[in-house]
Tab-separated table of C-alpha atoms in Angstrom:
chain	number	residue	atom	x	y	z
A	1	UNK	CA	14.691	14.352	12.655
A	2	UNK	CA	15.059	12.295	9.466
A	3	UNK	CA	17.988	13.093	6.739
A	4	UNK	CA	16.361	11.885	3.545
A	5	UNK	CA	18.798	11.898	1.203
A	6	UNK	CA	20.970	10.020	3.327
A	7	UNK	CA	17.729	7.608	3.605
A	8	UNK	CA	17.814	7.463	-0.202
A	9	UNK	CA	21.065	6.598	-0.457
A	10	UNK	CA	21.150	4.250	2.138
A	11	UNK	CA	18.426	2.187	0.968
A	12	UNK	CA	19.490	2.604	-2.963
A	13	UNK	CA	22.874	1.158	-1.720
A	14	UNK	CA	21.706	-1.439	0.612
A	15	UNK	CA	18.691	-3.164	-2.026
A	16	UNK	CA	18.842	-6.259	-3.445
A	17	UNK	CA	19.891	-6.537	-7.307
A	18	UNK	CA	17.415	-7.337	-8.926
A	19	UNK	CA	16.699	-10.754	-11.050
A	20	UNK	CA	19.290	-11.681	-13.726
A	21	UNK	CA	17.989	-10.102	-16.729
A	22	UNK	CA	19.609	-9.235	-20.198
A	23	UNK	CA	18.604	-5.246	-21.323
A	24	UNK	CA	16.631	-6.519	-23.982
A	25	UNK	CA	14.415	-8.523	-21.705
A	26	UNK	CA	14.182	-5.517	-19.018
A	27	UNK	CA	13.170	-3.130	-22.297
A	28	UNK	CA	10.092	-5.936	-23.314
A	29	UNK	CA	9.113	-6.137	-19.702
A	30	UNK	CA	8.971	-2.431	-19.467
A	31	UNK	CA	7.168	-1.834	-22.693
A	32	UNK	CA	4.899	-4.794	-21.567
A	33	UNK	CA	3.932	-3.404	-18.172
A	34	UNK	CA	2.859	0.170	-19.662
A	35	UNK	CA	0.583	-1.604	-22.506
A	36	UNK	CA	-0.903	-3.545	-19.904
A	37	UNK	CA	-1.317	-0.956	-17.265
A	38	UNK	CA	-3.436	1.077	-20.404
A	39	UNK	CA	-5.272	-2.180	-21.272
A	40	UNK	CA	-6.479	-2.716	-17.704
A	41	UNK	CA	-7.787	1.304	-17.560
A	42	UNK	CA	-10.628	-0.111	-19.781
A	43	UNK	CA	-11.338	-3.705	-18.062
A	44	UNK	CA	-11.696	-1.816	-14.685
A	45	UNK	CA	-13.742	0.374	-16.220
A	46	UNK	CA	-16.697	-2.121	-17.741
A	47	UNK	CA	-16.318	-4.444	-14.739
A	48	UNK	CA	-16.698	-1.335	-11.850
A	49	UNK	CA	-19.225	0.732	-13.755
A	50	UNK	CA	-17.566	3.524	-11.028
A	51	UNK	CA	-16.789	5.770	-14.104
A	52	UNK	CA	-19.468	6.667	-15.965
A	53	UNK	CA	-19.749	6.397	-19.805
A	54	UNK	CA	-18.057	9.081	-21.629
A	55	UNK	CA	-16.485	10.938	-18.527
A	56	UNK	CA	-12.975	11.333	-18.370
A	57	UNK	CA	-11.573	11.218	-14.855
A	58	UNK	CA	-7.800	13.067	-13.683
A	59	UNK	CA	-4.669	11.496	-16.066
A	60	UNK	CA	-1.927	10.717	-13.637
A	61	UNK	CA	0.522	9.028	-14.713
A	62	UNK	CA	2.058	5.426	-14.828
A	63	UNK	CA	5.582	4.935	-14.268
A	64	UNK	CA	6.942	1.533	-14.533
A	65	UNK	CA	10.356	1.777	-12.319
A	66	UNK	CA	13.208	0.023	-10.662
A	67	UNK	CA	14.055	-0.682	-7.197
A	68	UNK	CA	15.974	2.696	-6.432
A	69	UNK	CA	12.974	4.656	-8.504
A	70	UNK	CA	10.471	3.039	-6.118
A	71	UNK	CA	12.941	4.280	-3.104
A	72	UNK	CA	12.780	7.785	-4.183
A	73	UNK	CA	9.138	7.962	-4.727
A	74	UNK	CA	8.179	6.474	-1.830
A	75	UNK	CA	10.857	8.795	0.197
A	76	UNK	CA	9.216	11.774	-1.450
A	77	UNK	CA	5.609	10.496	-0.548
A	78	UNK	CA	6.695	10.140	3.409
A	79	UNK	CA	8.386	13.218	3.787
A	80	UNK	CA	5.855	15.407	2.670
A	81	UNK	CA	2.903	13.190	4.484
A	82	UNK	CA	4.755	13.020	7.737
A	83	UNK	CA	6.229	16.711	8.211
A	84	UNK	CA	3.295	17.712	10.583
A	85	UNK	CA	4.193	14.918	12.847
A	86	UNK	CA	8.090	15.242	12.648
A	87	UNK	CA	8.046	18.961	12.778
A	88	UNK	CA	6.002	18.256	16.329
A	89	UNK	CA	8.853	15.522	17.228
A	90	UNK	CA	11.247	18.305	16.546
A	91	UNK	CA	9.848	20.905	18.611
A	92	UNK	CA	10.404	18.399	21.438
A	93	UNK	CA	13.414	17.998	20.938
A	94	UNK	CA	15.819	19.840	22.753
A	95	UNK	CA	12.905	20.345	26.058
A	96	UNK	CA	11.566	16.706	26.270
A	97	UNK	CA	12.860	13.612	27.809
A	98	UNK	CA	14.203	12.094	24.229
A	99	UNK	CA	16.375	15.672	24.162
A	100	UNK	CA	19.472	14.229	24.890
A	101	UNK	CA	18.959	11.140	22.628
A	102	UNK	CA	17.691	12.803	19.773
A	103	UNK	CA	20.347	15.106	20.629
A	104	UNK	CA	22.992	11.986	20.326
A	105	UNK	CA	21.416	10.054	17.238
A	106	UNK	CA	20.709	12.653	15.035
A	107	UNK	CA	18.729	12.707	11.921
A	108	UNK	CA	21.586	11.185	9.808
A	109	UNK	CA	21.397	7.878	11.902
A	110	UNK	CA	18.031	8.000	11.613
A	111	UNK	CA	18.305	8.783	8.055
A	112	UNK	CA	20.483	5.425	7.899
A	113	UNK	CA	17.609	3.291	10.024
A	114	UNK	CA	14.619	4.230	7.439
A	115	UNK	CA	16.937	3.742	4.303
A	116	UNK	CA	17.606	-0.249	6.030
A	117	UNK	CA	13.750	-0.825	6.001
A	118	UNK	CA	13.573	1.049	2.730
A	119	UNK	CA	15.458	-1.200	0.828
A	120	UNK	CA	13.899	-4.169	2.918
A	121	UNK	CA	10.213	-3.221	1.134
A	122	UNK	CA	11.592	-1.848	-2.265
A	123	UNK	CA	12.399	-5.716	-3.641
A	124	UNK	CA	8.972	-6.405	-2.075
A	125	UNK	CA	6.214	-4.057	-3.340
A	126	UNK	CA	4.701	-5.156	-6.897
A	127	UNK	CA	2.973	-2.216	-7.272
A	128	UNK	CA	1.669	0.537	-5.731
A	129	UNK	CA	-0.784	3.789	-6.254
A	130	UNK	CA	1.085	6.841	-4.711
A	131	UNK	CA	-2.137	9.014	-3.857
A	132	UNK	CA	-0.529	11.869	-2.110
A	133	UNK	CA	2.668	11.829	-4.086
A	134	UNK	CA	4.561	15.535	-5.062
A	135	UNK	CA	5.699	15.333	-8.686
A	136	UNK	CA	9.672	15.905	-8.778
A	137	UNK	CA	11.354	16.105	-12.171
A	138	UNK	CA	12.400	12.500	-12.249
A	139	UNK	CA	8.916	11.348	-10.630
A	140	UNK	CA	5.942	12.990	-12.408
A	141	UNK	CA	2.537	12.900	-10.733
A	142	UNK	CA	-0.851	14.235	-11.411
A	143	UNK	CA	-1.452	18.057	-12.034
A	144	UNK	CA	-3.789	17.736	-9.208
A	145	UNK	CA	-1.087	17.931	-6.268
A	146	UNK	CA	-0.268	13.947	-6.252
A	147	UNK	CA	-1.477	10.708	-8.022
A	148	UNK	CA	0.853	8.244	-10.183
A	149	UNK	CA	0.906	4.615	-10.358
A	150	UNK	CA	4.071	2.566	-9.770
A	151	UNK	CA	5.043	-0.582	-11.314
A	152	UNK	CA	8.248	-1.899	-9.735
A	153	UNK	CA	9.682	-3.985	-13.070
A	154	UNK	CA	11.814	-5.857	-11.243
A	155	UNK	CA	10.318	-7.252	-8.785
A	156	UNK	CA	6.945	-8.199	-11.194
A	157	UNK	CA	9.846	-10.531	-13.079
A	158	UNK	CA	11.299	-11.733	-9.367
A	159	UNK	CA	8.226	-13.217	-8.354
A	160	UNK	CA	6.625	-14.735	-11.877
A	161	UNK	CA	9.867	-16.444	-11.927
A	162	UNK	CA	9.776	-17.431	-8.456
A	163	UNK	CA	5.829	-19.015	-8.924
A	164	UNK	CA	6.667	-20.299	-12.126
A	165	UNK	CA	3.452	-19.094	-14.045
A	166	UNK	CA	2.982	-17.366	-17.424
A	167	UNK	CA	4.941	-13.805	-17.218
A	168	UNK	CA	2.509	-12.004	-19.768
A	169	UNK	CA	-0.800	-13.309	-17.086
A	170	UNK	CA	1.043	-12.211	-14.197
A	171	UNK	CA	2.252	-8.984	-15.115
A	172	UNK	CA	-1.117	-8.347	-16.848
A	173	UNK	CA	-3.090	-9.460	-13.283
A	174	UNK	CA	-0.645	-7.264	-11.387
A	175	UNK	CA	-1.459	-3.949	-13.381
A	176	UNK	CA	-5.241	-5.069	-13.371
A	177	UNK	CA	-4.965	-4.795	-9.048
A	178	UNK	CA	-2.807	-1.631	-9.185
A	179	UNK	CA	-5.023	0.092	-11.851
A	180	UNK	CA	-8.357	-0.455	-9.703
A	181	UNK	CA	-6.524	1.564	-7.396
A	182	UNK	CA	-6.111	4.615	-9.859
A	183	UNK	CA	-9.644	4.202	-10.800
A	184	UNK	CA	-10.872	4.401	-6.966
A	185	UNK	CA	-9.276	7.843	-6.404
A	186	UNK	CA	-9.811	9.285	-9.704
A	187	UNK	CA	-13.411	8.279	-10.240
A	188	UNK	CA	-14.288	9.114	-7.102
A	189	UNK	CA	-13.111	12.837	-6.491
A	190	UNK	CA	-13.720	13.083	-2.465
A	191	UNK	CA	-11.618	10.209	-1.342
A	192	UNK	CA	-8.169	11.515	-1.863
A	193	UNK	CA	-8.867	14.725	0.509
A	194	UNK	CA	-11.426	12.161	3.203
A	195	UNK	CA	-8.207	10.298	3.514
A	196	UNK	CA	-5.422	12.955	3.713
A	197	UNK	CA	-7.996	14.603	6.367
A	198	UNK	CA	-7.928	11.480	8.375
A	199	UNK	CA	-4.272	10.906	8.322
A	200	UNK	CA	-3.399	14.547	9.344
A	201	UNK	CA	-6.491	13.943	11.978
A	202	UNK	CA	-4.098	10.940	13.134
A	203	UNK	CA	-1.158	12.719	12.709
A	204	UNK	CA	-2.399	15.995	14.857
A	205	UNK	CA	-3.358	13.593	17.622
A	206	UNK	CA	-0.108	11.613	17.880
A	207	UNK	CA	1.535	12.437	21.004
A	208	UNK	CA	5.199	10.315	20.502
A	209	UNK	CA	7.918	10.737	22.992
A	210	UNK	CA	10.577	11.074	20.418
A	211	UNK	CA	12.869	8.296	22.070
A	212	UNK	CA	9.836	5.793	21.728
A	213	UNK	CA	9.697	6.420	17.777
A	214	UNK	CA	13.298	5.999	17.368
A	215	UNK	CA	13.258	2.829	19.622
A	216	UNK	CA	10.565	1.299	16.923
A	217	UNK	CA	12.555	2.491	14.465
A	218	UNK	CA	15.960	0.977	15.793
A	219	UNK	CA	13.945	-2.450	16.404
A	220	UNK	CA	13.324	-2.377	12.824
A	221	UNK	CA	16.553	-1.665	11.571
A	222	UNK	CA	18.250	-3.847	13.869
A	223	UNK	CA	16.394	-6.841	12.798
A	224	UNK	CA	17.571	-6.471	9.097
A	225	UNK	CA	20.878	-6.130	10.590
A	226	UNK	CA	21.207	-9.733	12.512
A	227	UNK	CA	21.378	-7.186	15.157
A	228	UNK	CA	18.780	-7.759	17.878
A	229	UNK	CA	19.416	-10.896	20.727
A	230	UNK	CA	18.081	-14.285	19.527
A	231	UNK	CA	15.125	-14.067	22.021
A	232	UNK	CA	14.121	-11.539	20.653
A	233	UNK	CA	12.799	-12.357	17.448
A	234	UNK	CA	9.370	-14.230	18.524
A	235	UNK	CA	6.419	-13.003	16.901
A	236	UNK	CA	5.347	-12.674	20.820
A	237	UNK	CA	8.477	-10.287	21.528
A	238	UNK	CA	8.009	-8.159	18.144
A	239	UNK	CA	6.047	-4.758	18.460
A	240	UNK	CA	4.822	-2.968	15.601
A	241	UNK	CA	5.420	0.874	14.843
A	242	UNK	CA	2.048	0.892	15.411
A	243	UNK	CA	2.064	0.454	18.622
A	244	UNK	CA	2.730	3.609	19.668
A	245	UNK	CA	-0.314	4.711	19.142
A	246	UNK	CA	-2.219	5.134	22.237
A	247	UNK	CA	-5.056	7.359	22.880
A	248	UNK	CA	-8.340	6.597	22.145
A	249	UNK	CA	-8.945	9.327	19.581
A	250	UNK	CA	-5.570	7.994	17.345
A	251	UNK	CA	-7.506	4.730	17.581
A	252	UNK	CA	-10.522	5.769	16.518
A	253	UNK	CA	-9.205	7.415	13.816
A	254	UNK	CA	-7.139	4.086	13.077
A	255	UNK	CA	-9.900	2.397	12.792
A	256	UNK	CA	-11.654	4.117	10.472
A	257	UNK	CA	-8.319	4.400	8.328
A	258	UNK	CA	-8.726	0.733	8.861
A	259	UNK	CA	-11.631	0.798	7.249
A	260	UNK	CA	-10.936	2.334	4.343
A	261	UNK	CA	-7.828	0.709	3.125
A	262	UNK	CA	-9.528	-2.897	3.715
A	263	UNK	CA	-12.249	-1.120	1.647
A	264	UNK	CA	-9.435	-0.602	-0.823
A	265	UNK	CA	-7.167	-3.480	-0.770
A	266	UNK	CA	-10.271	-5.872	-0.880
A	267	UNK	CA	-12.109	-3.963	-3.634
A	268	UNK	CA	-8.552	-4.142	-6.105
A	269	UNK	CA	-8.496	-8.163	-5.324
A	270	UNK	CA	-12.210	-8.446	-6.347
A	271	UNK	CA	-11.593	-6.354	-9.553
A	272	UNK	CA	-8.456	-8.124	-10.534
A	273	UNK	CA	-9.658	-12.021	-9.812
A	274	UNK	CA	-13.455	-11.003	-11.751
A	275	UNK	CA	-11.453	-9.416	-14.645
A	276	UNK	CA	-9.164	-12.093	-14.532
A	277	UNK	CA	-11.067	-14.880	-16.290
A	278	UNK	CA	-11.748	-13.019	-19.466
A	279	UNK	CA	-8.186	-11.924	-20.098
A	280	UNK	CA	-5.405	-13.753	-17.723
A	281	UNK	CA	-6.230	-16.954	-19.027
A	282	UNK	CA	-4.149	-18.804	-15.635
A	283	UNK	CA	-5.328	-16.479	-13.634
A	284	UNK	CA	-7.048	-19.493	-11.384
A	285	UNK	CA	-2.725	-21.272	-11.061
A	286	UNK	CA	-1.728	-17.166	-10.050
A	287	UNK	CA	-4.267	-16.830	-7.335
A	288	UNK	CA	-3.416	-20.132	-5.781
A	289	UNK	CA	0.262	-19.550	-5.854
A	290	UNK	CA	0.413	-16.500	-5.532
A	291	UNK	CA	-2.435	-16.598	-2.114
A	292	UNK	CA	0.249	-19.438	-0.831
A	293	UNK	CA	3.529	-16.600	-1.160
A	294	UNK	CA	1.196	-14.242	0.582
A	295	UNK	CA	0.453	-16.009	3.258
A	296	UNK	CA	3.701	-18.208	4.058
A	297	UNK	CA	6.514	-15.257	3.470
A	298	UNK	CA	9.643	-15.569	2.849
A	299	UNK	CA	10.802	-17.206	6.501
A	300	UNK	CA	11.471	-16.576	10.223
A	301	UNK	CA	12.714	-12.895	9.683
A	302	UNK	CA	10.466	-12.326	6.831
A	303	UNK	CA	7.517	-12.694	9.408
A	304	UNK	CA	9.164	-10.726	12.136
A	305	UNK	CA	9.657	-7.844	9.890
A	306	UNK	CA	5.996	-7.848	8.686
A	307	UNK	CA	4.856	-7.870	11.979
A	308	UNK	CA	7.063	-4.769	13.190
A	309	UNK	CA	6.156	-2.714	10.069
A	310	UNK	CA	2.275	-3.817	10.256
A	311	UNK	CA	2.464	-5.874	6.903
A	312	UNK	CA	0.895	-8.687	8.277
A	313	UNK	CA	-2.558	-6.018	9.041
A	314	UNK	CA	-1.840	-4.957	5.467
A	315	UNK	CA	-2.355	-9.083	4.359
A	316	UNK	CA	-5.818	-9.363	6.603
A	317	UNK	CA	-7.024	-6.171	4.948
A	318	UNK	CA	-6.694	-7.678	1.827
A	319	UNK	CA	-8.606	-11.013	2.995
A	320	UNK	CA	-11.820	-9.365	4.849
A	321	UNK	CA	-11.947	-6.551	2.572
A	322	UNK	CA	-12.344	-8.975	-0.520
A	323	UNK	CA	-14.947	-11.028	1.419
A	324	UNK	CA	-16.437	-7.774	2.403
A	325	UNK	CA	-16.520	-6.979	-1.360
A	326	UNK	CA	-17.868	-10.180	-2.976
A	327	UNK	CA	-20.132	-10.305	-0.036
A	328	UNK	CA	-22.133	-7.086	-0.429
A	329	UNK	CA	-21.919	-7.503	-4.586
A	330	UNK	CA	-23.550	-11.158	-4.153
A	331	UNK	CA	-26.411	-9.584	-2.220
A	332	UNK	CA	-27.035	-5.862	-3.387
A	333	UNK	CA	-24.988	-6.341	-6.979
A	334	UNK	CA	-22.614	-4.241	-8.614
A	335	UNK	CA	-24.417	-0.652	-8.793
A	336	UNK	CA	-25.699	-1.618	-5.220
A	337	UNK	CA	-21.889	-2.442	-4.206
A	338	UNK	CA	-20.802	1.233	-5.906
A	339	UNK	CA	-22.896	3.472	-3.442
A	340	UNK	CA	-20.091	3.201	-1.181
A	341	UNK	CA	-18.196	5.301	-2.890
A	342	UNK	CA	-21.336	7.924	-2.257
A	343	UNK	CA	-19.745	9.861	0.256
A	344	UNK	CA	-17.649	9.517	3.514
A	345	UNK	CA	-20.681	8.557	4.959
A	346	UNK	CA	-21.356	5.319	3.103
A	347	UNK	CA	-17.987	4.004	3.604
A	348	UNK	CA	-17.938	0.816	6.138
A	349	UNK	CA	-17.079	0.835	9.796
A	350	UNK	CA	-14.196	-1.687	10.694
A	351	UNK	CA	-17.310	-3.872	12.016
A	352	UNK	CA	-19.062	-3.602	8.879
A	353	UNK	CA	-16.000	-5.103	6.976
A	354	UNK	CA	-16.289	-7.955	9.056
A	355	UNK	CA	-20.030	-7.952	9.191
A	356	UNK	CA	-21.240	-6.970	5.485
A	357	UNK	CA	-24.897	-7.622	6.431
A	358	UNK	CA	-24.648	-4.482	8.467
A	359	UNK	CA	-22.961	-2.057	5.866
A	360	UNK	CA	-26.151	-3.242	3.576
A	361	UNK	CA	-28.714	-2.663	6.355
A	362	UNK	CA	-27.410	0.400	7.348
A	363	UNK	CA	-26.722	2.085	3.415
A	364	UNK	CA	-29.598	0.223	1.429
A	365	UNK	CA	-32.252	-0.999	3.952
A	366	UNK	CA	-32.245	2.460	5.426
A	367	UNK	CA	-32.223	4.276	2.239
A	368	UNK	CA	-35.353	2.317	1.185
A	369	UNK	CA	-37.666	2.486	4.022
């Protein structure tokens, strides 16, 4: 179905350089990045209270990288989180009516599409938390069958230069969001396994005519290209991947999945804008600039290709989940915030995010009486 390695070397060839930068400078930004990312373990620590005092949660590592080692990892993360669902696709194959497309495309032209939206996201992405990630040689991960943070170097220098606001602060705020994401799924050990469960749940539901996939895929691909028709660009005319799913039990479980990475998302903006004033002294000029990138993109295509690929969901789970967040801490404080991570069952509902009232009612009021 998919030929990686041609999707790794598609997207390592097709990426952006990166920003002008002598090797001296890349070597202090490096060395920066991984002193900040172990400075920030600590302030997400006291501000959280998630990990108790004295316990020592899972080491997985940090791995400050370029654009082609964010490619790779994020290649290796896919292919081993979507084999149930393109093993399915391939059993379809040669009987179902995508046989003879499939059949014509192959998995190298598909290998070709992914590696075009690949290198699309790699000059994007800041930083990321790859939960389920296999360790490789080159790409290390957590002795626990995945786990590593990500800082993309690069692209950290791209956009302080681009918002014109202290490097040190920025890159220090950046590893302060991404490290409240290590701390989520290594202080609390259930999470990791609740959310692989409910993506293979999705997964084992999805029911994709092959040609459909690839058709989402080729939209995609085509748009980085210049190739679609000009009419077709229109955030009215462009579908998201995720529209193929369909059936009310892949929604449900959407939802939920929802849910949680609002959860997430939100809960990493909190951490990062409360630490903020005690140690990112313009960490007030970041927000405001760097809200105002968020939300504007980078232009007409820009905002297409967010829509296709779902990154404009990805920017309103970061707004409701924060309000959900400072919502629930402002009423119920920080320890009364922290008994969502209790169990699966204390997480909130895609209503509750928007409707924190009813997450506290339901986990506190309930408890109590």
């Amino acid at each position: 179905m998919v030929d990686w390695n041609l999707a790794v070397a598609t997207a390592t060839r097709l990426v952006r350089p990166g920003p002008d930068i002598s090797r001296e400078e890349a070597r202090a930004v490096v060395a920066e990045l991984r002193r900040h990312a172990k400075a920030s373990e600590e302030h997400v620590r006291l501000f959280t209270r998630m990990i108790p005092e004295g316990t020592e949660p899972e080491d997985t590592p940090v791995l400050v990288v370029d654009r082609p080692g964010w490619i790779k990892a994020n290649v290796a993360g896919f292919r081993e989180l979507l084999q149930p669902l393109l093993a399915k696709m391939e059993s379809r194959r040669s009987g179902g009516p995508g046989g003879a497309v499939l059949g014509a495309v192959g998995g190298k032209v598909t290998g070709v599409e992914l590696g075009m939206l690949l290198s699309f996201l790699a000059s994007r992405v800041l930083g990321q938390y790859e939960t389920f990630a296999p360790a490789t040689r080159e790409l290390p991960a957590s002795a626990n069958g995945g786990g590593r943070l990500l800082l993309v170097a690069p692209n950290i220098v791209h956009v302080e230069r681009e918002l014109d606001v202290d490097p040190h602060d920025f890159r220090l705020w950046v590893a302060l969001h991404e490290e409240t994401h290590r701390t989520q799924f290594t202080g609390v050990p259930w999470l990791r396994d609740h959310l692989q469960g409910e993506i293979q749940t999705f997964l084992d539901e999805t029911d994709v005519d092959p040609t459909t996939f690839l058709e989402r895929l080729r939209e995609a691909a085509q748009s980085l290209s210049g190739g679609r028709p000009e009419g077709e660009q229109g955030e009215s005319d462009t579908r998201s991947l995720v529209d193929i799913v369909q059936t009310p039990a892949q929604r449900e479980v959407l939802g939920r999945l929802t849910a949680v990475m609002s959860l997430l998302e939100g809960h990493a903006d909190y951490v990062m804008d409360g630490v903020g004033p005690d140690v990112v002294g313009s960490v007030s000029e970041i927000r405001e600039k760097f809200q105002q990138r968020r939300a504007q993109g980078a232009g007409r295509l820009d905002q297409a290709l967010r829509k296709l690929l779902g990154l404009d969901a990805k920017l309103r789970q970061y707004k409701d989940g924060e309000k959900f967040v400072r919502s629930v801490v402002d009423e119920v404080g920080m320890d009364g915030f922290n008994r969502v991570w209790t169990s699966p069952n204390t997480l909130p509902t895609k209503a509750e995010i928007a409707k924190p009232a009813d997450w506290v009612a339901r986990v506190h009021r309930k408890a109590e009486s």
